[in-house]
C-alpha cells in the first residue's frame, strides 16, 4: 500500500448542467417538495442547491472546499450525494454519514458510485479504493454493500431507489408508505355509461368519491374525504352515495380496481418478508384501512402474501407463470414485458420483479423487464426511443441474479450494430396509448414478409438489409414501398 498520498478531494466535484440524479429522484417521488427544506451536505460547486432554490424550495448547502463558511443546518431532506466514495479516510467517511443523518429531519438521501464494471487496472489501489488519474480517491461499492454500510453505521433500514441511491427515513410509518406506493398499480376511473339523472345531479359532488375508490379500491372511512360532510348530509353514508355511481357506470370495472388493489397489497406485504415486517401500528392509517377492506386480518393478509412469495422457490413456478402470461413477448428463454404493463401481471411475476427492484430500486430509463425462464435472473432493458422509433435500439441492460444479488451491466449505446425491437405491441397491453399504432405497423410488416427471418432482422444492420431487399422504407410507424405507398386493407 502506498504511503499517505496527497489526495485532491475537491477535484472530484462535478460541474452539472441539471439536477443530480439523487435529487431528481427525490423530487419525482415527492420526498422533496415546496413544503420541505433541503440541505446538501458536501455540495461541491453548489449546483443542486441553486437548482432546488430555483424551484421555489428552501435550499442550502455546505462543502469543506467550495462553501466552507455556510453553516451546517438541519433540514427535512438532506442530500449526501457521491460524498462517501471520495473520502479516502474510513473514519472520516463514517463521521460524514453520521453528521448528515444528525441534520436530517425526515429523509436522508445517500448516493455513491456503484461497482458494475471493474475499474481499470491502471488505477492505483489505495486504502479500500483507488486513486484516479485526477489524483482523487474513489471507493466503489457493490449495491448491497452500500446498503449494509448505511444500515450498520446509522442503525436504519435504507431503501434502495436506484443503483447507488438510497433514501433513509426518520419516520417508520412514512418509510412503509413509500415502500407500499412503489408497488401500487394505477387505474383509470370507469367511464359513465348510463345517463342516470340522479348521478348527473350530483356528479360534481361524487367525483372525489370516485377518485378515491379508483386510487384505493375501497370506500373511504371517516375523515378520508374532503367533501365528506356534503356527501353524508345528502346520502347518509358513502355506500349509498357510491350506489348512485354504480347505476351510471359498469360495476365490473370497479370490482376489477378493487381486485388489483388487493393484489398490490399482497405484493407489498410479500416483499416486507425480507426485512423486519412492520408491526400493524407502524403501517399508515390508510394502509390499515386497505387491509381491513380486503382481508379478515393483518395476519391473514401476510399469510396469503407469504404463500405467493415462497412459491417462487419451487421449481418451474416462475417459468410456468411466464408461459401462462397473456401479457408480454414470449421467447424460448424469457418473457419480455414493458414496465408500463408490470402492474397487470400475475402477482407471482410482480413479486419476482420486486425481489430485484427491492435490491437496486427501479432502474432509471428501464423500458422492458426481461424474466429469464432458464435461470433466476431479472434484467432491465433500456430503449429510450421505444415510443417514437418504430424499431428502437437497445441502449443498456442491467441484470440482477436473484440468488446472489450480483448486478451486471452492459452498454450498447456505442455499438455500431445494436439489437433492435420488432412487434412492439406484444410488450404492452391493449390499453397502452400507442398500441393500435404499433399493431398496424406489425400487420404491414407481416404482409410484406419483413418479419419472416427472425435471426436476420434482430440487429440494426440486419433490418436495414431486409428493408433494402424488399425495397421498402419506414417513416414514422408507416411502411412505404419505394416509389409507392403501401396500404393495408383497412386503409383501402
PDB file of C-alpha atoms in Angstrom, residues 105-408:
ATOM      1  CA  UNK A 105     -35.444  15.815   9.910  1.00  0.00           C
ATOM      2  CA  UNK A 106     -37.317  13.465   7.543  1.00  0.00           C
ATOM      3  CA  UNK A 107     -35.262  11.817   4.787  1.00  0.00           C
ATOM      4  CA  UNK A 108     -31.547  11.432   4.146  1.00  0.00           C
ATOM      5  CA  UNK A 109     -30.539  10.799   0.523  1.00  0.00           C
ATOM      6  CA  UNK A 110     -27.331   8.778   0.237  1.00  0.00           C
ATOM      7  CA  UNK A 111     -25.731   8.206  -3.158  1.00  0.00           C
ATOM      8  CA  UNK A 112     -22.397   6.640  -4.055  1.00  0.00           C
ATOM      9  CA  UNK A 113     -20.597   5.142  -7.024  1.00  0.00           C
ATOM     10  CA  UNK A 114     -21.592   1.527  -7.626  1.00  0.00           C
ATOM     11  CA  UNK A 115     -19.153  -1.032  -8.972  1.00  0.00           C
ATOM     12  CA  UNK A 116     -20.743  -2.561 -12.051  1.00  0.00           C
ATOM     13  CA  UNK A 117     -17.810  -2.876 -14.416  1.00  0.00           C
ATOM     14  CA  UNK A 118     -14.425  -3.362 -12.770  1.00  0.00           C
ATOM     15  CA  UNK A 119     -12.264  -0.212 -12.699  1.00  0.00           C
ATOM     16  CA  UNK A 120      -9.206  -0.036 -14.904  1.00  0.00           C
ATOM     17  CA  UNK A 121      -6.147  -1.983 -13.724  1.00  0.00           C
ATOM     18  CA  UNK A 122      -4.027   1.073 -14.381  1.00  0.00           C
ATOM     19  CA  UNK A 123      -5.623   2.812 -11.394  1.00  0.00           C
ATOM     20  CA  UNK A 124      -3.673   2.779  -8.129  1.00  0.00           C
ATOM     21  CA  UNK A 125      -5.132   0.828  -5.202  1.00  0.00           C
ATOM     22  CA  UNK A 126      -5.261   2.970  -2.047  1.00  0.00           C
ATOM     23  CA  UNK A 127      -6.856   2.062   1.305  1.00  0.00           C
ATOM     24  CA  UNK A 128     -10.198   0.440   0.352  1.00  0.00           C
ATOM     25  CA  UNK A 129     -10.482   2.188  -3.004  1.00  0.00           C
ATOM     26  CA  UNK A 130      -8.401   3.526  -5.865  1.00  0.00           C
ATOM     27  CA  UNK A 131      -6.666   6.769  -6.830  1.00  0.00           C
ATOM     28  CA  UNK A 132      -7.855   8.165 -10.140  1.00  0.00           C
ATOM     29  CA  UNK A 133      -5.793   9.872 -12.825  1.00  0.00           C
ATOM     30  CA  UNK A 134      -7.042  13.208 -11.476  1.00  0.00           C
ATOM     31  CA  UNK A 135      -5.491  12.345  -8.100  1.00  0.00           C
ATOM     32  CA  UNK A 136      -8.900  11.925  -6.467  1.00  0.00           C
ATOM     33  CA  UNK A 137      -9.995   8.934  -4.422  1.00  0.00           C
ATOM     34  CA  UNK A 138     -12.855   6.604  -5.394  1.00  0.00           C
ATOM     35  CA  UNK A 139     -14.383   3.914  -3.233  1.00  0.00           C
ATOM     36  CA  UNK A 140     -16.602   1.698  -5.404  1.00  0.00           C
ATOM     37  CA  UNK A 141     -19.422  -0.113  -3.601  1.00  0.00           C
ATOM     38  CA  UNK A 142     -21.456  -3.132  -4.544  1.00  0.00           C
ATOM     39  CA  UNK A 143     -25.154  -2.243  -4.342  1.00  0.00           C
ATOM     40  CA  UNK A 144     -25.840  -4.479  -1.323  1.00  0.00           C
ATOM     41  CA  UNK A 145     -22.544  -3.442   0.277  1.00  0.00           C
ATOM     42  CA  UNK A 146     -23.650   0.199   0.270  1.00  0.00           C
ATOM     43  CA  UNK A 147     -26.977  -0.645   1.918  1.00  0.00           C
ATOM     44  CA  UNK A 148     -25.243  -2.758   4.571  1.00  0.00           C
ATOM     45  CA  UNK A 149     -22.815   0.081   5.283  1.00  0.00           C
ATOM     46  CA  UNK A 150     -25.576   2.689   5.704  1.00  0.00           C
ATOM     47  CA  UNK A 151     -27.697   0.351   7.824  1.00  0.00           C
ATOM     48  CA  UNK A 152     -24.855  -0.608  10.152  1.00  0.00           C
ATOM     49  CA  UNK A 153     -23.453   2.894  10.667  1.00  0.00           C
ATOM     50  CA  UNK A 154     -26.847   4.537  11.261  1.00  0.00           C
ATOM     51  CA  UNK A 155     -28.803   1.520  12.608  1.00  0.00           C
ATOM     52  CA  UNK A 156     -31.512   2.013   9.960  1.00  0.00           C
ATOM     53  CA  UNK A 157     -33.173   0.231   7.049  1.00  0.00           C
ATOM     54  CA  UNK A 158     -32.097   2.183   3.947  1.00  0.00           C
ATOM     55  CA  UNK A 159     -34.477   1.901   0.987  1.00  0.00           C
ATOM     56  CA  UNK A 160     -32.931   1.437  -2.500  1.00  0.00           C
ATOM     57  CA  UNK A 161     -34.285   3.903  -5.053  1.00  0.00           C
ATOM     58  CA  UNK A 162     -31.913   3.246  -7.933  1.00  0.00           C
ATOM     59  CA  UNK A 163     -28.402   1.906  -8.419  1.00  0.00           C
ATOM     60  CA  UNK A 164     -26.281   3.629  -5.791  1.00  0.00           C
ATOM     61  CA  UNK A 165     -29.142   5.766  -4.424  1.00  0.00           C
ATOM     62  CA  UNK A 166     -30.869   5.178  -1.066  1.00  0.00           C
ATOM     63  CA  UNK A 167     -33.491   7.010   0.998  1.00  0.00           C
ATOM     64  CA  UNK A 168     -33.221   6.783   4.787  1.00  0.00           C
ATOM     65  CA  UNK A 169     -36.447   7.720   6.597  1.00  0.00           C
ATOM     66  CA  UNK A 170     -36.733   9.088  10.135  1.00  0.00           C
ATOM     67  CA  UNK A 171     -40.367   8.016  10.441  1.00  0.00           C
ATOM     68  CA  UNK A 172     -41.157   4.299  10.152  1.00  0.00           C
ATOM     69  CA  UNK A 173     -44.731   4.923   9.002  1.00  0.00           C
ATOM     70  CA  UNK A 174     -43.568   7.227   6.213  1.00  0.00           C
ATOM     71  CA  UNK A 175     -40.983   4.632   5.185  1.00  0.00           C
ATOM     72  CA  UNK A 176     -43.603   1.895   4.910  1.00  0.00           C
ATOM     73  CA  UNK A 177     -45.975   4.181   2.976  1.00  0.00           C
ATOM     74  CA  UNK A 178     -43.224   4.921   0.496  1.00  0.00           C
ATOM     75  CA  UNK A 179     -42.339   1.234   0.078  1.00  0.00           C
ATOM     76  CA  UNK A 180     -46.005   0.368  -0.480  1.00  0.00           C
ATOM     77  CA  UNK A 181     -46.623   3.102  -3.059  1.00  0.00           C
ATOM     78  CA  UNK A 182     -43.854   1.704  -5.265  1.00  0.00           C
ATOM     79  CA  UNK A 183     -45.836  -1.484  -5.810  1.00  0.00           C
ATOM     80  CA  UNK A 184     -49.274   0.047  -6.359  1.00  0.00           C
ATOM     81  CA  UNK A 185     -50.868  -0.089  -9.770  1.00  0.00           C
ATOM     82  CA  UNK A 186     -52.651   2.884 -11.290  1.00  0.00           C
ATOM     83  CA  UNK A 187     -56.201   2.656 -12.589  1.00  0.00           C
ATOM     84  CA  UNK A 188     -58.436   4.853 -14.704  1.00  0.00           C
ATOM     85  CA  UNK A 189     -61.787   5.952 -13.310  1.00  0.00           C
ATOM     86  CA  UNK A 190     -64.554   3.971 -15.082  1.00  0.00           C
ATOM     87  CA  UNK A 191     -66.482   5.982 -17.657  1.00  0.00           C
ATOM     88  CA  UNK A 192     -70.109   6.986 -17.204  1.00  0.00           C
ATOM     89  CA  UNK A 193     -72.145   4.664 -19.450  1.00  0.00           C
ATOM     90  CA  UNK A 194     -75.777   5.293 -18.472  1.00  0.00           C
ATOM     91  CA  UNK A 195     -77.134   8.864 -18.160  1.00  0.00           C
ATOM     92  CA  UNK A 196     -78.869   8.472 -14.761  1.00  0.00           C
ATOM     93  CA  UNK A 197     -80.451  11.787 -13.710  1.00  0.00           C
ATOM     94  CA  UNK A 198     -79.655  11.340 -10.024  1.00  0.00           C
ATOM     95  CA  UNK A 199     -75.981  10.781 -10.904  1.00  0.00           C
ATOM     96  CA  UNK A 200     -75.929  13.799 -13.214  1.00  0.00           C
ATOM     97  CA  UNK A 201     -77.486  15.963 -10.488  1.00  0.00           C
ATOM     98  CA  UNK A 202     -74.693  15.078  -8.050  1.00  0.00           C
ATOM     99  CA  UNK A 203     -71.827  14.288 -10.415  1.00  0.00           C
ATOM    100  CA  UNK A 204     -69.576  17.089  -9.158  1.00  0.00           C
ATOM    101  CA  UNK A 205     -70.028  16.043  -5.508  1.00  0.00           C
ATOM    102  CA  UNK A 206     -69.486  12.359  -6.391  1.00  0.00           C
ATOM    103  CA  UNK A 207     -66.220  12.936  -8.306  1.00  0.00           C
ATOM    104  CA  UNK A 208     -63.968  12.935  -5.176  1.00  0.00           C
ATOM    105  CA  UNK A 209     -65.571   9.659  -4.054  1.00  0.00           C
ATOM    106  CA  UNK A 210     -64.969   8.087  -7.473  1.00  0.00           C
ATOM    107  CA  UNK A 211     -61.355   9.307  -7.487  1.00  0.00           C
ATOM    108  CA  UNK A 212     -60.788   7.874  -4.002  1.00  0.00           C
ATOM    109  CA  UNK A 213     -62.140   4.440  -4.951  1.00  0.00           C
ATOM    110  CA  UNK A 214     -60.064   4.470  -8.156  1.00  0.00           C
ATOM    111  CA  UNK A 215     -56.924   5.083  -6.103  1.00  0.00           C
ATOM    112  CA  UNK A 216     -57.556   2.773  -3.123  1.00  0.00           C
ATOM    113  CA  UNK A 217     -60.068   0.227  -4.396  1.00  0.00           C
ATOM    114  CA  UNK A 218     -62.426   0.756  -1.474  1.00  0.00           C
ATOM    115  CA  UNK A 219     -64.829   3.261   0.052  1.00  0.00           C
ATOM    116  CA  UNK A 220     -63.357   5.878   2.393  1.00  0.00           C
ATOM    117  CA  UNK A 221     -63.692   5.813   6.162  1.00  0.00           C
ATOM    118  CA  UNK A 222     -64.468   8.827   8.295  1.00  0.00           C
ATOM    119  CA  UNK A 223     -62.021  11.673   7.756  1.00  0.00           C
ATOM    120  CA  UNK A 224     -60.521  10.455   4.456  1.00  0.00           C
ATOM    121  CA  UNK A 225     -62.625  12.509   2.012  1.00  0.00           C
ATOM    122  CA  UNK A 226     -62.529  16.282   1.750  1.00  0.00           C
ATOM    123  CA  UNK A 227     -66.225  16.722   0.913  1.00  0.00           C
ATOM    124  CA  UNK A 228     -67.300  14.087   3.425  1.00  0.00           C
ATOM    125  CA  UNK A 229     -69.922  16.212   5.205  1.00  0.00           C
ATOM    126  CA  UNK A 230     -71.504  17.309   1.939  1.00  0.00           C
ATOM    127  CA  UNK A 231     -71.916  13.691   0.755  1.00  0.00           C
ATOM    128  CA  UNK A 232     -73.097  12.335   4.098  1.00  0.00           C
ATOM    129  CA  UNK A 233     -75.721  15.049   4.541  1.00  0.00           C
ATOM    130  CA  UNK A 234     -77.143  14.209   1.107  1.00  0.00           C
ATOM    131  CA  UNK A 235     -76.820  10.397   1.017  1.00  0.00           C
ATOM    132  CA  UNK A 236     -76.468   9.348   4.652  1.00  0.00           C
ATOM    133  CA  UNK A 237     -73.365   7.190   4.058  1.00  0.00           C
ATOM    134  CA  UNK A 238     -70.682   6.532   1.459  1.00  0.00           C
ATOM    135  CA  UNK A 239     -72.212   3.217   0.375  1.00  0.00           C
ATOM    136  CA  UNK A 240     -75.469   4.860  -0.696  1.00  0.00           C
ATOM    137  CA  UNK A 241     -73.577   7.596  -2.499  1.00  0.00           C
ATOM    138  CA  UNK A 242     -71.470   5.007  -4.332  1.00  0.00           C
ATOM    139  CA  UNK A 243     -74.657   3.127  -5.228  1.00  0.00           C
ATOM    140  CA  UNK A 244     -75.604   6.084  -7.415  1.00  0.00           C
ATOM    141  CA  UNK A 245     -72.185   5.872  -9.093  1.00  0.00           C
ATOM    142  CA  UNK A 246     -72.693   2.158  -9.780  1.00  0.00           C
ATOM    143  CA  UNK A 247     -76.018   2.868 -11.511  1.00  0.00           C
ATOM    144  CA  UNK A 248     -74.258   5.109 -14.040  1.00  0.00           C
ATOM    145  CA  UNK A 249     -71.091   3.030 -14.558  1.00  0.00           C
ATOM    146  CA  UNK A 250     -70.043  -0.583 -15.078  1.00  0.00           C
ATOM    147  CA  UNK A 251     -69.815  -2.259 -11.658  1.00  0.00           C
ATOM    148  CA  UNK A 252     -67.412  -4.887 -13.032  1.00  0.00           C
ATOM    149  CA  UNK A 253     -64.816  -2.169 -13.707  1.00  0.00           C
ATOM    150  CA  UNK A 254     -64.944  -1.069 -10.061  1.00  0.00           C
ATOM    151  CA  UNK A 255     -64.636  -4.707  -8.948  1.00  0.00           C
ATOM    152  CA  UNK A 256     -61.546  -5.056 -11.120  1.00  0.00           C
ATOM    153  CA  UNK A 257     -59.989  -1.978  -9.478  1.00  0.00           C
ATOM    154  CA  UNK A 258     -60.654  -3.444  -6.026  1.00  0.00           C
ATOM    155  CA  UNK A 259     -59.158  -6.792  -7.070  1.00  0.00           C
ATOM    156  CA  UNK A 260     -55.979  -5.164  -8.448  1.00  0.00           C
ATOM    157  CA  UNK A 261     -55.661  -3.188  -5.244  1.00  0.00           C
ATOM    158  CA  UNK A 262     -55.844  -6.343  -3.116  1.00  0.00           C
ATOM    159  CA  UNK A 263     -53.077  -7.832  -5.291  1.00  0.00           C
ATOM    160  CA  UNK A 264     -50.976  -4.679  -4.840  1.00  0.00           C
ATOM    161  CA  UNK A 265     -51.158  -5.164  -1.080  1.00  0.00           C
ATOM    162  CA  UNK A 266     -50.131  -8.815  -1.405  1.00  0.00           C
ATOM    163  CA  UNK A 267     -47.081  -7.824  -3.491  1.00  0.00           C
ATOM    164  CA  UNK A 268     -46.058  -5.166  -0.951  1.00  0.00           C
ATOM    165  CA  UNK A 269     -46.522  -7.475   2.053  1.00  0.00           C
ATOM    166  CA  UNK A 270     -44.699 -10.350   0.336  1.00  0.00           C
ATOM    167  CA  UNK A 271     -41.641  -8.152  -0.115  1.00  0.00           C
ATOM    168  CA  UNK A 272     -41.689  -6.938   3.509  1.00  0.00           C
ATOM    169  CA  UNK A 273     -40.848 -10.523   4.447  1.00  0.00           C
ATOM    170  CA  UNK A 274     -37.188  -9.870   3.553  1.00  0.00           C
ATOM    171  CA  UNK A 275     -36.889  -7.101   6.121  1.00  0.00           C
ATOM    172  CA  UNK A 276     -38.430  -6.892   9.553  1.00  0.00           C
ATOM    173  CA  UNK A 277     -42.110  -6.889   8.638  1.00  0.00           C
ATOM    174  CA  UNK A 278     -43.716  -3.726  10.059  1.00  0.00           C
ATOM    175  CA  UNK A 279     -45.970  -4.034  13.088  1.00  0.00           C
ATOM    176  CA  UNK A 280     -49.622  -3.207  12.467  1.00  0.00           C
ATOM    177  CA  UNK A 281     -49.218   0.120  14.287  1.00  0.00           C
ATOM    178  CA  UNK A 282     -46.284   1.100  12.032  1.00  0.00           C
ATOM    179  CA  UNK A 283     -48.449   0.983   8.911  1.00  0.00           C
ATOM    180  CA  UNK A 284     -50.010   4.223   7.697  1.00  0.00           C
ATOM    181  CA  UNK A 285     -53.666   4.593   8.710  1.00  0.00           C
ATOM    182  CA  UNK A 286     -54.839   4.382   5.076  1.00  0.00           C
ATOM    183  CA  UNK A 287     -52.929   1.102   4.594  1.00  0.00           C
ATOM    184  CA  UNK A 288     -54.549  -0.344   7.707  1.00  0.00           C
ATOM    185  CA  UNK A 289     -57.964   0.591   6.289  1.00  0.00           C
ATOM    186  CA  UNK A 290     -56.986  -1.046   2.965  1.00  0.00           C
ATOM    187  CA  UNK A 291     -56.069  -4.308   4.668  1.00  0.00           C
ATOM    188  CA  UNK A 292     -59.292  -4.303   6.698  1.00  0.00           C
ATOM    189  CA  UNK A 293     -61.272  -3.830   3.478  1.00  0.00           C
ATOM    190  CA  UNK A 294     -59.675  -6.772   1.633  1.00  0.00           C
ATOM    191  CA  UNK A 295     -58.652  -9.267   4.326  1.00  0.00           C
ATOM    192  CA  UNK A 296     -60.121 -10.631   7.559  1.00  0.00           C
ATOM    193  CA  UNK A 297     -56.943  -9.644   9.442  1.00  0.00           C
ATOM    194  CA  UNK A 298     -53.356  -8.428   9.034  1.00  0.00           C
ATOM    195  CA  UNK A 299     -52.204 -11.965   9.854  1.00  0.00           C
ATOM    196  CA  UNK A 300     -54.291 -13.424   7.019  1.00  0.00           C
ATOM    197  CA  UNK A 301     -53.015 -10.809   4.559  1.00  0.00           C
ATOM    198  CA  UNK A 302     -49.404 -11.668   5.456  1.00  0.00           C
ATOM    199  CA  UNK A 303     -50.075 -15.416   5.143  1.00  0.00           C
ATOM    200  CA  UNK A 304     -51.575 -15.006   1.663  1.00  0.00           C
ATOM    201  CA  UNK A 305     -48.622 -12.826   0.611  1.00  0.00           C
ATOM    202  CA  UNK A 306     -46.051 -15.265   2.031  1.00  0.00           C
ATOM    203  CA  UNK A 307     -47.638 -18.200   0.192  1.00  0.00           C
ATOM    204  CA  UNK A 308     -47.062 -16.387  -3.101  1.00  0.00           C
ATOM    205  CA  UNK A 309     -43.521 -15.400  -2.108  1.00  0.00           C
ATOM    206  CA  UNK A 310     -42.499 -18.900  -1.028  1.00  0.00           C
ATOM    207  CA  UNK A 311     -43.953 -20.378  -4.206  1.00  0.00           C
ATOM    208  CA  UNK A 312     -41.161 -18.624  -6.140  1.00  0.00           C
ATOM    209  CA  UNK A 313     -38.691 -21.101  -4.692  1.00  0.00           C
ATOM    210  CA  UNK A 314     -40.490 -24.109  -6.146  1.00  0.00           C
ATOM    211  CA  UNK A 315     -39.043 -25.488  -9.397  1.00  0.00           C
ATOM    212  CA  UNK A 316     -40.788 -24.267 -12.532  1.00  0.00           C
ATOM    213  CA  UNK A 317     -43.139 -21.782 -10.836  1.00  0.00           C
ATOM    214  CA  UNK A 318     -41.682 -18.669 -12.483  1.00  0.00           C
ATOM    215  CA  UNK A 319     -41.295 -20.440 -15.815  1.00  0.00           C
ATOM    216  CA  UNK A 320     -44.931 -21.592 -15.709  1.00  0.00           C
ATOM    217  CA  UNK A 321     -46.143 -18.104 -14.755  1.00  0.00           C
ATOM    218  CA  UNK A 322     -44.184 -16.665 -17.687  1.00  0.00           C
ATOM    219  CA  UNK A 323     -45.549 -19.237 -20.106  1.00  0.00           C
ATOM    220  CA  UNK A 324     -49.132 -18.628 -18.980  1.00  0.00           C
ATOM    221  CA  UNK A 325     -48.816 -14.828 -19.118  1.00  0.00           C
ATOM    222  CA  UNK A 326     -51.107 -13.239 -21.687  1.00  0.00           C
ATOM    223  CA  UNK A 327     -49.029 -10.073 -21.393  1.00  0.00           C
ATOM    224  CA  UNK A 328     -45.558  -9.703 -22.878  1.00  0.00           C
ATOM    225  CA  UNK A 329     -43.473 -11.196 -25.669  1.00  0.00           C
ATOM    226  CA  UNK A 330     -42.509 -14.861 -25.285  1.00  0.00           C
ATOM    227  CA  UNK A 331     -39.171 -16.235 -26.474  1.00  0.00           C
ATOM    228  CA  UNK A 332     -37.508 -19.572 -25.859  1.00  0.00           C
ATOM    229  CA  UNK A 333     -35.712 -18.429 -22.706  1.00  0.00           C
ATOM    230  CA  UNK A 334     -37.586 -15.367 -21.488  1.00  0.00           C
ATOM    231  CA  UNK A 335     -40.693 -13.238 -21.168  1.00  0.00           C
ATOM    232  CA  UNK A 336     -40.325  -9.544 -22.075  1.00  0.00           C
ATOM    233  CA  UNK A 337     -42.792  -7.042 -20.614  1.00  0.00           C
ATOM    234  CA  UNK A 338     -42.967  -3.264 -20.876  1.00  0.00           C
ATOM    235  CA  UNK A 339     -42.568  -1.653 -17.465  1.00  0.00           C
ATOM    236  CA  UNK A 340     -45.902   0.142 -18.060  1.00  0.00           C
ATOM    237  CA  UNK A 341     -47.649  -3.260 -18.005  1.00  0.00           C
ATOM    238  CA  UNK A 342     -45.920  -4.570 -14.871  1.00  0.00           C
ATOM    239  CA  UNK A 343     -48.906  -3.987 -12.572  1.00  0.00           C
ATOM    240  CA  UNK A 344     -51.152  -6.063 -14.856  1.00  0.00           C
ATOM    241  CA  UNK A 345     -49.006  -9.191 -14.500  1.00  0.00           C
ATOM    242  CA  UNK A 346     -49.694 -12.229 -12.336  1.00  0.00           C
ATOM    243  CA  UNK A 347     -48.771 -11.413  -8.683  1.00  0.00           C
ATOM    244  CA  UNK A 348     -46.090 -14.138  -8.737  1.00  0.00           C
ATOM    245  CA  UNK A 349     -44.282 -12.290 -11.549  1.00  0.00           C
ATOM    246  CA  UNK A 350     -44.746  -8.935  -9.830  1.00  0.00           C
ATOM    247  CA  UNK A 351     -43.220 -10.328  -6.625  1.00  0.00           C
ATOM    248  CA  UNK A 352     -40.378 -11.844  -8.641  1.00  0.00           C
ATOM    249  CA  UNK A 353     -39.598  -8.429 -10.150  1.00  0.00           C
ATOM    250  CA  UNK A 354     -39.985  -6.886  -6.695  1.00  0.00           C
ATOM    251  CA  UNK A 355     -37.214  -9.164  -5.425  1.00  0.00           C
ATOM    252  CA  UNK A 356     -34.933  -7.459  -7.958  1.00  0.00           C
ATOM    253  CA  UNK A 357     -36.163  -3.885  -7.518  1.00  0.00           C
ATOM    254  CA  UNK A 358     -36.015  -4.144  -3.703  1.00  0.00           C
ATOM    255  CA  UNK A 359     -32.278  -4.636  -4.192  1.00  0.00           C
ATOM    256  CA  UNK A 360     -31.491  -1.937  -6.736  1.00  0.00           C
ATOM    257  CA  UNK A 361     -34.628   0.190  -6.878  1.00  0.00           C
ATOM    258  CA  UNK A 362     -36.447   0.645 -10.157  1.00  0.00           C
ATOM    259  CA  UNK A 363     -33.826   1.106 -12.861  1.00  0.00           C
ATOM    260  CA  UNK A 364     -33.665   4.553 -14.441  1.00  0.00           C
ATOM    261  CA  UNK A 365     -34.746   4.554 -18.086  1.00  0.00           C
ATOM    262  CA  UNK A 366     -35.874   0.916 -17.891  1.00  0.00           C
ATOM    263  CA  UNK A 367     -38.285   0.175 -20.743  1.00  0.00           C
ATOM    264  CA  UNK A 368     -38.621  -3.605 -20.706  1.00  0.00           C
ATOM    265  CA  UNK A 369     -38.365  -6.172 -17.936  1.00  0.00           C
ATOM    266  CA  UNK A 370     -36.887  -9.492 -19.020  1.00  0.00           C
ATOM    267  CA  UNK A 371     -37.913 -12.525 -16.976  1.00  0.00           C
ATOM    268  CA  UNK A 372     -35.354 -15.244 -17.630  1.00  0.00           C
ATOM    269  CA  UNK A 373     -37.063 -18.633 -17.596  1.00  0.00           C
ATOM    270  CA  UNK A 374     -33.848 -20.666 -17.702  1.00  0.00           C
ATOM    271  CA  UNK A 375     -32.145 -19.056 -14.685  1.00  0.00           C
ATOM    272  CA  UNK A 376     -33.109 -16.966 -11.609  1.00  0.00           C
ATOM    273  CA  UNK A 377     -32.483 -13.549 -13.129  1.00  0.00           C
ATOM    274  CA  UNK A 378     -34.330 -10.340 -13.934  1.00  0.00           C
ATOM    275  CA  UNK A 379     -32.944  -7.890 -16.499  1.00  0.00           C
ATOM    276  CA  UNK A 380     -33.961  -4.298 -17.147  1.00  0.00           C
ATOM    277  CA  UNK A 381     -33.546  -3.162 -20.754  1.00  0.00           C
ATOM    278  CA  UNK A 382     -33.385   0.472 -21.810  1.00  0.00           C
ATOM    279  CA  UNK A 383     -34.947   1.523 -25.141  1.00  0.00           C
ATOM    280  CA  UNK A 384     -35.212   5.340 -24.837  1.00  0.00           C
ATOM    281  CA  UNK A 385     -36.877   5.648 -28.259  1.00  0.00           C
ATOM    282  CA  UNK A 386     -39.486   2.933 -27.657  1.00  0.00           C
ATOM    283  CA  UNK A 387     -42.477   5.149 -28.445  1.00  0.00           C
ATOM    284  CA  UNK A 388     -41.014   7.253 -31.241  1.00  0.00           C
ATOM    285  CA  UNK A 389     -38.774   4.819 -33.157  1.00  0.00           C
ATOM    286  CA  UNK A 390     -40.650   2.003 -34.955  1.00  0.00           C
ATOM    287  CA  UNK A 391     -37.686  -0.309 -34.249  1.00  0.00           C
ATOM    288  CA  UNK A 392     -35.794   1.151 -31.273  1.00  0.00           C
ATOM    289  CA  UNK A 393     -32.229   0.133 -30.443  1.00  0.00           C
ATOM    290  CA  UNK A 394     -31.136  -1.278 -27.088  1.00  0.00           C
ATOM    291  CA  UNK A 395     -29.136   1.314 -25.132  1.00  0.00           C
ATOM    292  CA  UNK A 396     -28.208  -0.634 -21.995  1.00  0.00           C
ATOM    293  CA  UNK A 397     -29.151  -3.634 -19.873  1.00  0.00           C
ATOM    294  CA  UNK A 398     -28.832  -4.297 -16.157  1.00  0.00           C
ATOM    295  CA  UNK A 399     -29.239  -7.830 -14.845  1.00  0.00           C
ATOM    296  CA  UNK A 400     -29.782  -8.974 -11.259  1.00  0.00           C
ATOM    297  CA  UNK A 401     -29.043 -12.531 -10.214  1.00  0.00           C
ATOM    298  CA  UNK A 402     -31.860 -13.271  -7.774  1.00  0.00           C
ATOM    299  CA  UNK A 403     -29.734 -15.762  -5.815  1.00  0.00           C
ATOM    300  CA  UNK A 404     -26.532 -13.783  -5.369  1.00  0.00           C
ATOM    301  CA  UNK A 405     -27.988 -10.259  -5.959  1.00  0.00           C
ATOM    302  CA  UNK A 406     -24.971  -9.670  -8.189  1.00  0.00           C
ATOM    303  CA  UNK A 407     -25.555  -6.829 -10.666  1.00  0.00           C
ATOM    304  CA  UNK A 408     -24.218  -6.884 -14.219  1.00  0.00           C
TER     305      UNK A 408
END
